[in-house]
PDB file of C-alpha atoms in Angstrom:
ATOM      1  CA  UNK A 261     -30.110  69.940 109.515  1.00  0.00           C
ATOM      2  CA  UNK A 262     -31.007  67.553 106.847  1.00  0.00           C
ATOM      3  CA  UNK A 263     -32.731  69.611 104.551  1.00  0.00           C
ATOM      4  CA  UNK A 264     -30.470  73.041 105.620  1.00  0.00           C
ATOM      5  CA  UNK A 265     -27.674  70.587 104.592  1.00  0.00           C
ATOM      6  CA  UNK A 266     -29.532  69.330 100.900  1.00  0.00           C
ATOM      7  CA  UNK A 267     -29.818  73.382  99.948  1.00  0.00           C
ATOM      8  CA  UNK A 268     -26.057  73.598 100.707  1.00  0.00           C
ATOM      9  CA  UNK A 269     -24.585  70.882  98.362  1.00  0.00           C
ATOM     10  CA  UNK A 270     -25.403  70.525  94.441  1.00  0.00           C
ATOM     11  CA  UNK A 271     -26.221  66.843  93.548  1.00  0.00           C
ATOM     12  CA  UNK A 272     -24.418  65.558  90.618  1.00  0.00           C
ATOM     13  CA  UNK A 273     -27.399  65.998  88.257  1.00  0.00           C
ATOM     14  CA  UNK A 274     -27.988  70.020  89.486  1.00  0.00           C
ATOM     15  CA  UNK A 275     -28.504  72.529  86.686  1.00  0.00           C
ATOM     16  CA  UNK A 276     -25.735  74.221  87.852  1.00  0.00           C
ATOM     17  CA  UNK A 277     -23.364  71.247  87.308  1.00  0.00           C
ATOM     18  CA  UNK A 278     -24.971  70.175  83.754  1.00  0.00           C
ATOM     19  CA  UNK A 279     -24.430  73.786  82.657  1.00  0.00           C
ATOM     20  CA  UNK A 280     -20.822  73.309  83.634  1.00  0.00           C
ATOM     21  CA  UNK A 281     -20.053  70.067  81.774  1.00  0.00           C
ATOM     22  CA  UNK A 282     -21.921  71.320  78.422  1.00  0.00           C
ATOM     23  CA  UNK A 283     -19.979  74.730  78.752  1.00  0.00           C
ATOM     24  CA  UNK A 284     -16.214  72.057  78.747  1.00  0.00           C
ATOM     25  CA  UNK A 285     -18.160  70.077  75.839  1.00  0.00           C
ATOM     26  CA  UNK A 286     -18.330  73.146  73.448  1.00  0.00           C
ATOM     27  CA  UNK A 287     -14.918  74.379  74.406  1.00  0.00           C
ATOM     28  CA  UNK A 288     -13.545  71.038  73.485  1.00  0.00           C
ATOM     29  CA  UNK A 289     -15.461  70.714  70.000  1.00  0.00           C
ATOM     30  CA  UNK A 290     -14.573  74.353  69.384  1.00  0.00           C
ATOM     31  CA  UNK A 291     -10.769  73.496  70.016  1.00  0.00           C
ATOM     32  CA  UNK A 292     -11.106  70.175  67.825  1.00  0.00           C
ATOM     33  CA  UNK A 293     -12.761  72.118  64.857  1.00  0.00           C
ATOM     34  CA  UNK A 294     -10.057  74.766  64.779  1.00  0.00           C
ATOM     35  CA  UNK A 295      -6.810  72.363  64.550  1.00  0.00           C
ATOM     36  CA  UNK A 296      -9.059  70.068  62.445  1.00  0.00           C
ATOM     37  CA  UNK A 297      -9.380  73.420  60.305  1.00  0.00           C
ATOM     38  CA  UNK A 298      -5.212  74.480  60.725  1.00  0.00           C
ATOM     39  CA  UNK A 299      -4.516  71.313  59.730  1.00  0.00           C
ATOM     40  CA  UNK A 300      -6.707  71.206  56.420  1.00  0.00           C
ATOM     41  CA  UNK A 301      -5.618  75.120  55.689  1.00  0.00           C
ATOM     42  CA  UNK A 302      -1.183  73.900  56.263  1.00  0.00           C
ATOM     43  CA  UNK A 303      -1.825  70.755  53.755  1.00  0.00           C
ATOM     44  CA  UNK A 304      -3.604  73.371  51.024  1.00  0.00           C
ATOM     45  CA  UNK A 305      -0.470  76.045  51.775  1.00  0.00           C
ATOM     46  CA  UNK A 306       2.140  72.849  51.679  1.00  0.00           C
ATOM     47  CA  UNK A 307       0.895  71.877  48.010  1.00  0.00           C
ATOM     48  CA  UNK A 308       1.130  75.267  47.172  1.00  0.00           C
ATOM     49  CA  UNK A 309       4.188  75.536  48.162  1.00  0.00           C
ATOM     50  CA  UNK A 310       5.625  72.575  46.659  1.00  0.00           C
ATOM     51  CA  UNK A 311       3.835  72.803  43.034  1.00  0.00           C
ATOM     52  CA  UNK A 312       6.562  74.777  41.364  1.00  0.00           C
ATOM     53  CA  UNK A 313       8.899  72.243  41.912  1.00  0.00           C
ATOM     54  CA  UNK A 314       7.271  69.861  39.999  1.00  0.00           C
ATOM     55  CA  UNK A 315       5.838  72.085  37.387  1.00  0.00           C
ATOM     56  CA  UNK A 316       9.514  72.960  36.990  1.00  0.00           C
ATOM     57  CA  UNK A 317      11.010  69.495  36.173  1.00  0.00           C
ATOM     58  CA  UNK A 318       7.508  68.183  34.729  1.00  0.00           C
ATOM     59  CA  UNK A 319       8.194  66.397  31.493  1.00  0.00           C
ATOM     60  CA  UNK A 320       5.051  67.989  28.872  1.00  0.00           C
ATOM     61  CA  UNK A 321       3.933  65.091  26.260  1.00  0.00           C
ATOM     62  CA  UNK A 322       5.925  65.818  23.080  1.00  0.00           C
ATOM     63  CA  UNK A 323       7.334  64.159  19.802  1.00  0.00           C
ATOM     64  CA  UNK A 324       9.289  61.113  20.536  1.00  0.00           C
ATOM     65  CA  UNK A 325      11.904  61.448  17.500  1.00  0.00           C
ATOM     66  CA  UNK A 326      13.001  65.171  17.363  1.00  0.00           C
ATOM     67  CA  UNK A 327      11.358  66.872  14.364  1.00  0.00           C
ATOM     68  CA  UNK A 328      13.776  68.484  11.480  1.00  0.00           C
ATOM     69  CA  UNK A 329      13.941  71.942  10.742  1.00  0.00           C
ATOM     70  CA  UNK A 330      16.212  74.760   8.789  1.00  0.00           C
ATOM     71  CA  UNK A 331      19.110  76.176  11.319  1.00  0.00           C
ATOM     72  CA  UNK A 332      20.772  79.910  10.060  1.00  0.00           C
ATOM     73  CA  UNK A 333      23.892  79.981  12.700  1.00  0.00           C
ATOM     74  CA  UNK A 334      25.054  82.689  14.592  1.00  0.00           C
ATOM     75  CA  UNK A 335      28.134  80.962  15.589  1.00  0.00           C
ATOM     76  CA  UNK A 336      29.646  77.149  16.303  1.00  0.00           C
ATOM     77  CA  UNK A 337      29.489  76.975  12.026  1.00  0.00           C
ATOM     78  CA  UNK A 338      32.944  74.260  12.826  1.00  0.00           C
ATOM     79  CA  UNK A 339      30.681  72.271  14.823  1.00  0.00           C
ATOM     80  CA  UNK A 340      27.260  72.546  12.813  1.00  0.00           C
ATOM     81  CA  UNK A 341      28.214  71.904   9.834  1.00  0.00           C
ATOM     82  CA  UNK A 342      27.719  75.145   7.906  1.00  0.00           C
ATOM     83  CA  UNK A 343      25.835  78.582   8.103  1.00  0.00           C
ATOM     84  CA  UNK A 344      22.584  76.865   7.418  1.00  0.00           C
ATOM     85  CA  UNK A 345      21.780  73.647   7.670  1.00  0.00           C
ATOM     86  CA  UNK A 346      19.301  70.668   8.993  1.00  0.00           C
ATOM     87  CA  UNK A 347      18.888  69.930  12.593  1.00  0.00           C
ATOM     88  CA  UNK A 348      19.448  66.669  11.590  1.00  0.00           C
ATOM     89  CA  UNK A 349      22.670  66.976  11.139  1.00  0.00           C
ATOM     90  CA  UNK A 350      23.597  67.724  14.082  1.00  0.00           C
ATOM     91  CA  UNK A 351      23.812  64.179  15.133  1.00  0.00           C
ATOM     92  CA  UNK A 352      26.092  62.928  11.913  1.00  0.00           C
ATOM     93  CA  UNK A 353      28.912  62.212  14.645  1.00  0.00           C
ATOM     94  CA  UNK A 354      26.539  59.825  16.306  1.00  0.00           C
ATOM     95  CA  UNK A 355      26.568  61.966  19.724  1.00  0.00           C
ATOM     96  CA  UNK A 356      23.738  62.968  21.866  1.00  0.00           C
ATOM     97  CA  UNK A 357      22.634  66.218  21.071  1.00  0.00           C
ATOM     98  CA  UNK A 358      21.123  68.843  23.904  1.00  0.00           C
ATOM     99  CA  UNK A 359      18.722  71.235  22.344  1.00  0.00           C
ATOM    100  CA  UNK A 360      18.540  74.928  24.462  1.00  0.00           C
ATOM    101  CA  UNK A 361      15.664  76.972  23.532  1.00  0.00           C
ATOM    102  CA  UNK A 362      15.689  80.837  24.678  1.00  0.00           C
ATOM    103  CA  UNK A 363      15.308  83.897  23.841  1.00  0.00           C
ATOM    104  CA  UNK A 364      17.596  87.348  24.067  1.00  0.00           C
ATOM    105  CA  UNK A 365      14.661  89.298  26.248  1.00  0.00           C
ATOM    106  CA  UNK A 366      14.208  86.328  28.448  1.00  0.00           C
ATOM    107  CA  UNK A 367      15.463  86.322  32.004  1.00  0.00           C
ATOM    108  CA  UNK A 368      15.704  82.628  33.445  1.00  0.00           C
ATOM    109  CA  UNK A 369      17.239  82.218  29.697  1.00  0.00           C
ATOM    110  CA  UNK A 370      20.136  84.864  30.438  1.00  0.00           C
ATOM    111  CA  UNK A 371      20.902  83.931  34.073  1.00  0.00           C
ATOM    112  CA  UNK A 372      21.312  79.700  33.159  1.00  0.00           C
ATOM    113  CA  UNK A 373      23.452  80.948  29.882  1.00  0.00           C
ATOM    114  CA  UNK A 374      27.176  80.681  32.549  1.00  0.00           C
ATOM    115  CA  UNK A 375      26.150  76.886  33.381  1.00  0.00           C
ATOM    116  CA  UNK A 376      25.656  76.292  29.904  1.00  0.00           C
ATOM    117  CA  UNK A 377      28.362  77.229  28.289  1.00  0.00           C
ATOM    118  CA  UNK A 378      30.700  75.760  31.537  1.00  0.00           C
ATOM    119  CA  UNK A 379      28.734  72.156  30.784  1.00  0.00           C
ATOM    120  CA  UNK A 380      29.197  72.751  27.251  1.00  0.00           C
ATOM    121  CA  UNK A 381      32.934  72.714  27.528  1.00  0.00           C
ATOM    122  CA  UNK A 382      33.067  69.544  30.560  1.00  0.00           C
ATOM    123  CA  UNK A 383      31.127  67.534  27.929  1.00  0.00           C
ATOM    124  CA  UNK A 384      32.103  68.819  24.484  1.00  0.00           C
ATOM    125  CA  UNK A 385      34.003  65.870  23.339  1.00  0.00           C
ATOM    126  CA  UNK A 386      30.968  63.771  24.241  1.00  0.00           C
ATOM    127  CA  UNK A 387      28.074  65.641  23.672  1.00  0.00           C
ATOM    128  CA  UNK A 388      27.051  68.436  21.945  1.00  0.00           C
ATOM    129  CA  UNK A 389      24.811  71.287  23.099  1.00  0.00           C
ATOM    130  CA  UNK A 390      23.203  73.440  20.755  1.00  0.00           C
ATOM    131  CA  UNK A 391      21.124  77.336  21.679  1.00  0.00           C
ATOM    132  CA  UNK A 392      18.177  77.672  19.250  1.00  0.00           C
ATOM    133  CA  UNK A 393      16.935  81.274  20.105  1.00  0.00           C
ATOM    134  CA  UNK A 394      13.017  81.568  19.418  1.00  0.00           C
ATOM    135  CA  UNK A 395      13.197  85.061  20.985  1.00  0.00           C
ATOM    136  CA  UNK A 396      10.864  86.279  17.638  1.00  0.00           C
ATOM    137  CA  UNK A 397       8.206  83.311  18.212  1.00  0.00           C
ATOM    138  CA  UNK A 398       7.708  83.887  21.460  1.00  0.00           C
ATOM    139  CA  UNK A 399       7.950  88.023  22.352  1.00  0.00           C
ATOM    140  CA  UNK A 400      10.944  87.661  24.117  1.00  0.00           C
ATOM    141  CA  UNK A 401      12.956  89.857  21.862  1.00  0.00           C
ATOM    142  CA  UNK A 402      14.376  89.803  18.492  1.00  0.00           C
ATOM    143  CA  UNK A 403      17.751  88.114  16.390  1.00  0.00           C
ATOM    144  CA  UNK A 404      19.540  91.105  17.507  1.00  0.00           C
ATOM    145  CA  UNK A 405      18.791  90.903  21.143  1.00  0.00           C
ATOM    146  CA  UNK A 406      19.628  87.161  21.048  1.00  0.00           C
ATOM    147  CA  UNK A 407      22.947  87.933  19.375  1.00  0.00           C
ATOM    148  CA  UNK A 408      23.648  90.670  21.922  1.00  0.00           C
ATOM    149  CA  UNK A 409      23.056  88.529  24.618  1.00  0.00           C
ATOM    150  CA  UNK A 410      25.772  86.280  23.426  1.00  0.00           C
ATOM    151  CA  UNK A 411      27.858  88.890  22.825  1.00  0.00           C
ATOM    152  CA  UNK A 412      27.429  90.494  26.561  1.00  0.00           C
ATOM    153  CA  UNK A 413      27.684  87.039  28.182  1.00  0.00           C
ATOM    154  CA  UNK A 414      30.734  85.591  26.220  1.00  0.00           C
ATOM    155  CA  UNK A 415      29.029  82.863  24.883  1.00  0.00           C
ATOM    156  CA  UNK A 416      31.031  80.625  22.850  1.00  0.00           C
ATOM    157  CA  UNK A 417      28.948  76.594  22.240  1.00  0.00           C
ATOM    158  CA  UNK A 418      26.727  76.991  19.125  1.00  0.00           C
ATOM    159  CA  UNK A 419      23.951  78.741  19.175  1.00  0.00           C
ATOM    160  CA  UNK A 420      21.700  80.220  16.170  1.00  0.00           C
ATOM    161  CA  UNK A 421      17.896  80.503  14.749  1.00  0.00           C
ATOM    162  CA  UNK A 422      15.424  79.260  12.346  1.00  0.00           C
ATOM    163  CA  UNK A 423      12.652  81.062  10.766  1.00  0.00           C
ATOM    164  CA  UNK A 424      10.458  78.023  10.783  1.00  0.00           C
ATOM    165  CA  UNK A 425       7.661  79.297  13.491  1.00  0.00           C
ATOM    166  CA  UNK A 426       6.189  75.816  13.938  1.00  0.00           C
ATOM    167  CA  UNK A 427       9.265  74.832  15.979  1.00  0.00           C
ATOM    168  CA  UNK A 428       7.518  76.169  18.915  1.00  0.00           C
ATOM    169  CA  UNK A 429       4.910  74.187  18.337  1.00  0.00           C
ATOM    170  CA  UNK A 430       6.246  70.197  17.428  1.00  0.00           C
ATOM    171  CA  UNK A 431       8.523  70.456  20.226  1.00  0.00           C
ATOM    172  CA  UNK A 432       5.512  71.621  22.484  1.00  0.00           C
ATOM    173  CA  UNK A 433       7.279  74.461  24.175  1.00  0.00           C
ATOM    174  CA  UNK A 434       5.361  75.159  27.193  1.00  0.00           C
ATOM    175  CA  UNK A 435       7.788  78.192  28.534  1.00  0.00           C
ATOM    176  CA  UNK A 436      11.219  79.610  28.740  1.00  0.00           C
ATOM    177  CA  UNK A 437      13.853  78.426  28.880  1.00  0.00           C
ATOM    178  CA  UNK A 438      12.932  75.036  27.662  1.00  0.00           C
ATOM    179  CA  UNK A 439      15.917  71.791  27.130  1.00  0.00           C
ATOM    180  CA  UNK A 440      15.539  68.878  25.394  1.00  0.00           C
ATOM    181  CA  UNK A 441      18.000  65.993  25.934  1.00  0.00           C
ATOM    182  CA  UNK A 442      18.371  63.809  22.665  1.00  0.00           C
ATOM    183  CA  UNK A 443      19.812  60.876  22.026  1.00  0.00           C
ATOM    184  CA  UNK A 444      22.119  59.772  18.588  1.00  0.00           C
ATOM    185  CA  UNK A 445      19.216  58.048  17.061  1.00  0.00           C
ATOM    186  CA  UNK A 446      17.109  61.631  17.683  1.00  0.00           C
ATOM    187  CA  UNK A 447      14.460  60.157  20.436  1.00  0.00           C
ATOM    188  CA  UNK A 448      13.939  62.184  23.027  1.00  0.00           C
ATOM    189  CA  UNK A 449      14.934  61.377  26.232  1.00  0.00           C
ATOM    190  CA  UNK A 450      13.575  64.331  28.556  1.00  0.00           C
ATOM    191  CA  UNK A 451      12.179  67.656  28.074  1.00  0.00           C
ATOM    192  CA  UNK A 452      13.336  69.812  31.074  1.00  0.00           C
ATOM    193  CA  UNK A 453      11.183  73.501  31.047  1.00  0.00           C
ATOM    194  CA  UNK A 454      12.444  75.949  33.283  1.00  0.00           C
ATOM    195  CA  UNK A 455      16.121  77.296  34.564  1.00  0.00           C
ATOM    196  CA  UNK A 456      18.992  74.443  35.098  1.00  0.00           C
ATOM    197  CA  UNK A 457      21.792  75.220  37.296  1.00  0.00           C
ATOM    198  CA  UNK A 458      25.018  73.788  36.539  1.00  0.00           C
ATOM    199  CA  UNK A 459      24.712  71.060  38.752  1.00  0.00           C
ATOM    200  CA  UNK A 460      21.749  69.538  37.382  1.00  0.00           C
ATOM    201  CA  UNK A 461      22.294  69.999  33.704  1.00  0.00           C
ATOM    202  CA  UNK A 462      25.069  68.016  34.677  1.00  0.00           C
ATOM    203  CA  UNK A 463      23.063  65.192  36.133  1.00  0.00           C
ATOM    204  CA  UNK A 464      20.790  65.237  33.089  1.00  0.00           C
ATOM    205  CA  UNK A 465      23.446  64.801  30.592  1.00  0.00           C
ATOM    206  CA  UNK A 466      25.240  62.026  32.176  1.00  0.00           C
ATOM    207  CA  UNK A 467      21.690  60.229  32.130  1.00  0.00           C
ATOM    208  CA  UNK A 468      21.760  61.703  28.897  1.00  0.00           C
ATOM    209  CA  UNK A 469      24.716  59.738  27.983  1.00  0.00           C
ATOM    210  CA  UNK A 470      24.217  57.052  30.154  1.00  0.00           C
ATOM    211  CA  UNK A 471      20.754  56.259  27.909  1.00  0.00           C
ATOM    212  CA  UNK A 472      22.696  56.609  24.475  1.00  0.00           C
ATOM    213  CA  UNK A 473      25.051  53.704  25.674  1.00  0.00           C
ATOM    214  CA  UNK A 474      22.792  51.354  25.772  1.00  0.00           C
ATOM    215  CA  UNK A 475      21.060  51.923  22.577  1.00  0.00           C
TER     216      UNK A 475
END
């Protein structure tokens, strides 16, 4: 009976019952390499995801003072100062000044162009926002398309050009549309590339303003 009873029964250490465990073992360290590997693959897709926001609102390294160059209007003259004349003088009245470039063939440019012009008229007694197009500099269209684009959209802040092409370059533009918020004594406060809504050109200007104060 003994040994009928010692065929019968696996002891603990049995092949049978080592098999077993080491079968549980991989099945566990297979299940803890493939959430260790979900885990790695949702933090790479999460970045991804979230990397256009801040390439959006990243501020690029540009000039501190805002450089000078030749403006030809297309319309705002009252406001400017004349047909042509110096950026510079935009800021005689000692306001901020918020610098939009764009471009008639652009887009982002075209659909942000309604929040613009609705800021431009909250603010204009306090600040005063100014369209450069650049269409030519950077093939998004020519003078004409810019001017059509105004025309189409019922545009009305100032807005004109300048045939200096090394605009582009001192202000660093990096894409389009890009805004730069400027304070009376021309520094630079932010450079904004991408679309603004309404809302947040808002917010920008009143830290826009906010800033010049305490100059």
């Amino acid at each position: 009976m003994g040994k009928a009873t010692a065929k019968l029964g696996q002891q603990p250490n049995s092949p049978p019952t080592r098999v077993r465990a080491k079968r549980l073992w991989n099945r566990a360290f297979w299940a803890l390499l493939a959430v260790a590997i979900l885990v790695v693959i949702g933090a790479v897709v999460l970045s991804r995801v979230r990397q256009p926001q801040l390439e959006l609102s990243a501020e690029p390294p540009g000039p501190k003072i805002a450089p000078d160059f030749q403006i030809v209007a297309y319309q705002g003259e009252d406001l400017l100062g004349g047909k042509e004349v110096k950026f510079s003088q935009l800021f005689r009245h000692r306001q901020p000044v918020v610098l939009n470039f764009w471009a008639g063939l652009c887009p982002p440019c075209r659909a942000e162009m309604p929040d613009l012009q609705q800021v431009s008229q909250e603010y204009q007694d306090r600040v005063l926002l100014f369209g450069l197009d650049v269409g030519p500099f950077v093939g998004l269209g020519s003078r004409e398309d810019g001017k059509a684009l105004l025309k189409e959209l019922q545009v009305t802040y100032p807005v004109g050009t300048t045939f200096d092409a090394e605009v582009v370059r001192k202000y660093q533009i990096l894409g389009m549309p890009t805004t730069v918020f400027i304070k009376p004594d021309r520094n630079i406060m932010r450079t904004w590339t991408g679309l603004l809504t309404k809302r947040k050109l808002a917010e920008l200007v009143e830290e826009l303003l906010a800033a010049s104060e305490k100059r």
